[in-house]
Amino acid sequence: MALSEIEKLERRYAENPQGLTFAPLAEVHRKNGEVQRALDLLGTGLAIHPDYIPASIVLGRCHLDHGDVHAAEAAFLHVLALDGEVSVGTRFAFNAY
């Protein structure tokens, strides 16, 4: 029986919770409508890897899903501060104003 994407990511995360798998795992949970689980993963992972851009992008998307535009803006502006070339952050920052 083939493992689903989320099962594979959960297994990788369990094997190394200090690694970077938290970001793609959080994105899969977000896409599945499990935004709080995604936010929980991101909180833990970003505490260890605060400058990991993909995680901050997922964090911004989660906040948008929750309707928290201000928190999303903060996450995307953090992305821009780390790398001004990131298109997702740039689009959000320009559309927010």
PDB file of C-alpha atoms in Angstrom:
ATOM      1  CA  MET A   1       0.000   0.000   0.000  1.00  0.00           C
ATOM      2  CA  ALA A   2       1.437   3.364  -1.031  1.00  0.00           C
ATOM      3  CA  LEU A   3       1.741   6.043   1.604  1.00  0.00           C
ATOM      4  CA  SER A   4      -0.022   9.323   1.018  1.00  0.00           C
ATOM      5  CA  GLU A   5       1.969  12.545   0.821  1.00  0.00           C
ATOM      6  CA  ILE A   6       0.900  13.546   4.312  1.00  0.00           C
ATOM      7  CA  GLU A   7       1.868  10.141   5.739  1.00  0.00           C
ATOM      8  CA  LYS A   8       5.324  10.396   4.152  1.00  0.00           C
ATOM      9  CA  LEU A   9       5.824  13.897   5.515  1.00  0.00           C
ATOM     10  CA  GLU A  10       4.523  12.936   8.968  1.00  0.00           C
ATOM     11  CA  ARG A  11       6.983  10.036   9.047  1.00  0.00           C
ATOM     12  CA  ARG A  12       9.911  12.263   7.985  1.00  0.00           C
ATOM     13  CA  TYR A  13       8.903  14.874  10.558  1.00  0.00           C
ATOM     14  CA  ALA A  14       8.688  12.236  13.313  1.00  0.00           C
ATOM     15  CA  GLU A  15      12.154  10.978  12.397  1.00  0.00           C
ATOM     16  CA  ASN A  16      13.638  14.493  12.565  1.00  0.00           C
ATOM     17  CA  PRO A  17      11.394  17.076  14.259  1.00  0.00           C
ATOM     18  CA  GLN A  18      14.302  19.551  14.302  1.00  0.00           C
ATOM     19  CA  GLY A  19      14.564  19.500  10.499  1.00  0.00           C
ATOM     20  CA  LEU A  20      12.821  21.463   7.766  1.00  0.00           C
ATOM     21  CA  THR A  21      10.052  18.999   6.948  1.00  0.00           C
ATOM     22  CA  PHE A  22       7.672  21.023   9.133  1.00  0.00           C
ATOM     23  CA  ALA A  23       7.089  23.556   6.324  1.00  0.00           C
ATOM     24  CA  PRO A  24       5.869  21.202   3.577  1.00  0.00           C
ATOM     25  CA  LEU A  25       3.945  19.216   6.187  1.00  0.00           C
ATOM     26  CA  ALA A  26       2.252  22.404   7.390  1.00  0.00           C
ATOM     27  CA  GLU A  27       1.383  23.337   3.794  1.00  0.00           C
ATOM     28  CA  VAL A  28      -0.281  19.961   3.212  1.00  0.00           C
ATOM     29  CA  HIS A  29      -2.286  20.355   6.410  1.00  0.00           C
ATOM     30  CA  ARG A  30      -3.256  23.891   5.364  1.00  0.00           C
ATOM     31  CA  LYS A  31      -4.431  22.676   1.963  1.00  0.00           C
ATOM     32  CA  ASN A  32      -6.472  19.975   3.712  1.00  0.00           C
ATOM     33  CA  GLY A  33      -8.220  22.628   5.789  1.00  0.00           C
ATOM     34  CA  GLU A  34      -6.304  21.771   8.961  1.00  0.00           C
ATOM     35  CA  VAL A  35      -5.019  25.303   9.444  1.00  0.00           C
ATOM     36  CA  GLN A  36      -4.593  25.064  13.212  1.00  0.00           C
ATOM     37  CA  ARG A  37      -2.423  21.945  12.851  1.00  0.00           C
ATOM     38  CA  ALA A  38      -0.369  23.813  10.250  1.00  0.00           C
ATOM     39  CA  LEU A  39       0.018  26.811  12.577  1.00  0.00           C
ATOM     40  CA  ASP A  40       1.105  24.514  15.403  1.00  0.00           C
ATOM     41  CA  LEU A  41       3.788  22.931  13.226  1.00  0.00           C
ATOM     42  CA  LEU A  42       4.941  26.330  12.010  1.00  0.00           C
ATOM     43  CA  GLY A  43       5.159  27.729  15.526  1.00  0.00           C
ATOM     44  CA  THR A  44       7.437  24.910  16.593  1.00  0.00           C
ATOM     45  CA  GLY A  45       9.492  24.872  13.413  1.00  0.00           C
ATOM     46  CA  LEU A  46       9.946  28.625  13.102  1.00  0.00           C
ATOM     47  CA  ALA A  47      11.134  28.763  16.714  1.00  0.00           C
ATOM     48  CA  ILE A  48      14.066  26.614  15.562  1.00  0.00           C
ATOM     49  CA  HIS A  49      14.414  28.012  12.014  1.00  0.00           C
ATOM     50  CA  PRO A  50      13.115  31.616  12.170  1.00  0.00           C
ATOM     51  CA  ASP A  51      14.584  32.612   8.822  1.00  0.00           C
ATOM     52  CA  TYR A  52      13.319  29.649   6.792  1.00  0.00           C
ATOM     53  CA  ILE A  53      11.496  31.493   4.013  1.00  0.00           C
ATOM     54  CA  PRO A  54       9.195  28.673   2.808  1.00  0.00           C
ATOM     55  CA  ALA A  55       7.826  28.304   6.338  1.00  0.00           C
ATOM     56  CA  SER A  56       7.125  32.018   6.644  1.00  0.00           C
ATOM     57  CA  ILE A  57       5.278  31.928   3.320  1.00  0.00           C
ATOM     58  CA  VAL A  58       3.116  29.041   4.557  1.00  0.00           C
ATOM     59  CA  LEU A  59       2.556  30.965   7.793  1.00  0.00           C
ATOM     60  CA  GLY A  60       1.285  33.949   5.822  1.00  0.00           C
ATOM     61  CA  ARG A  61      -1.046  31.731   3.811  1.00  0.00           C
ATOM     62  CA  CYS A  62      -2.398  30.153   7.010  1.00  0.00           C
ATOM     63  CA  HIS A  63      -3.136  33.568   8.446  1.00  0.00           C
ATOM     64  CA  LEU A  64      -4.912  34.531   5.226  1.00  0.00           C
ATOM     65  CA  ASP A  65      -6.968  31.348   5.461  1.00  0.00           C
ATOM     66  CA  HIS A  66      -7.992  32.423   8.974  1.00  0.00           C
ATOM     67  CA  GLY A  67      -8.816  35.902   7.716  1.00  0.00           C
ATOM     68  CA  ASP A  68      -6.061  37.524   9.775  1.00  0.00           C
ATOM     69  CA  VAL A  69      -4.689  39.946   7.204  1.00  0.00           C
ATOM     70  CA  HIS A  70      -2.441  41.758   9.682  1.00  0.00           C
ATOM     71  CA  ALA A  71      -0.675  38.572  10.792  1.00  0.00           C
ATOM     72  CA  ALA A  72      -0.362  37.497   7.151  1.00  0.00           C
ATOM     73  CA  GLU A  73       1.143  40.858   6.295  1.00  0.00           C
ATOM     74  CA  ALA A  74       3.683  40.495   9.111  1.00  0.00           C
ATOM     75  CA  ALA A  75       4.691  37.050   7.863  1.00  0.00           C
ATOM     76  CA  PHE A  76       5.066  38.220   4.259  1.00  0.00           C
ATOM     77  CA  LEU A  77       6.976  41.352   5.285  1.00  0.00           C
ATOM     78  CA  HIS A  78       9.334  39.076   7.220  1.00  0.00           C
ATOM     79  CA  VAL A  79       9.863  37.144   3.986  1.00  0.00           C
ATOM     80  CA  LEU A  80      10.616  40.391   2.157  1.00  0.00           C
ATOM     81  CA  ALA A  81      13.071  41.405   4.871  1.00  0.00           C
ATOM     82  CA  LEU A  82      14.903  38.127   4.371  1.00  0.00           C
ATOM     83  CA  ASP A  83      14.785  38.177   0.569  1.00  0.00           C
ATOM     84  CA  GLY A  84      13.266  41.095  -1.309  1.00  0.00           C
ATOM     85  CA  GLU A  85      13.091  39.018  -4.478  1.00  0.00           C
ATOM     86  CA  VAL A  86      10.465  36.543  -3.216  1.00  0.00           C
ATOM     87  CA  SER A  87       7.442  37.029  -5.462  1.00  0.00           C
ATOM     88  CA  VAL A  88       4.737  35.814  -3.051  1.00  0.00           C
ATOM     89  CA  GLY A  89       5.777  38.276  -0.394  1.00  0.00           C
ATOM     90  CA  THR A  90       6.164  41.045  -2.932  1.00  0.00           C
ATOM     91  CA  ARG A  91       2.696  40.485  -4.381  1.00  0.00           C
ATOM     92  CA  PHE A  92       1.080  40.459  -0.962  1.00  0.00           C
ATOM     93  CA  ALA A  93       2.896  43.576   0.229  1.00  0.00           C
ATOM     94  CA  PHE A  94       1.868  45.527  -2.864  1.00  0.00           C
ATOM     95  CA  ASN A  95      -1.735  44.285  -2.798  1.00  0.00           C
ATOM     96  CA  ALA A  96      -2.118  45.022   0.912  1.00  0.00           C
ATOM     97  CA  TYR A  97      -1.796  48.766   0.345  1.00  0.00           C
TER      98      TYR A  97
END
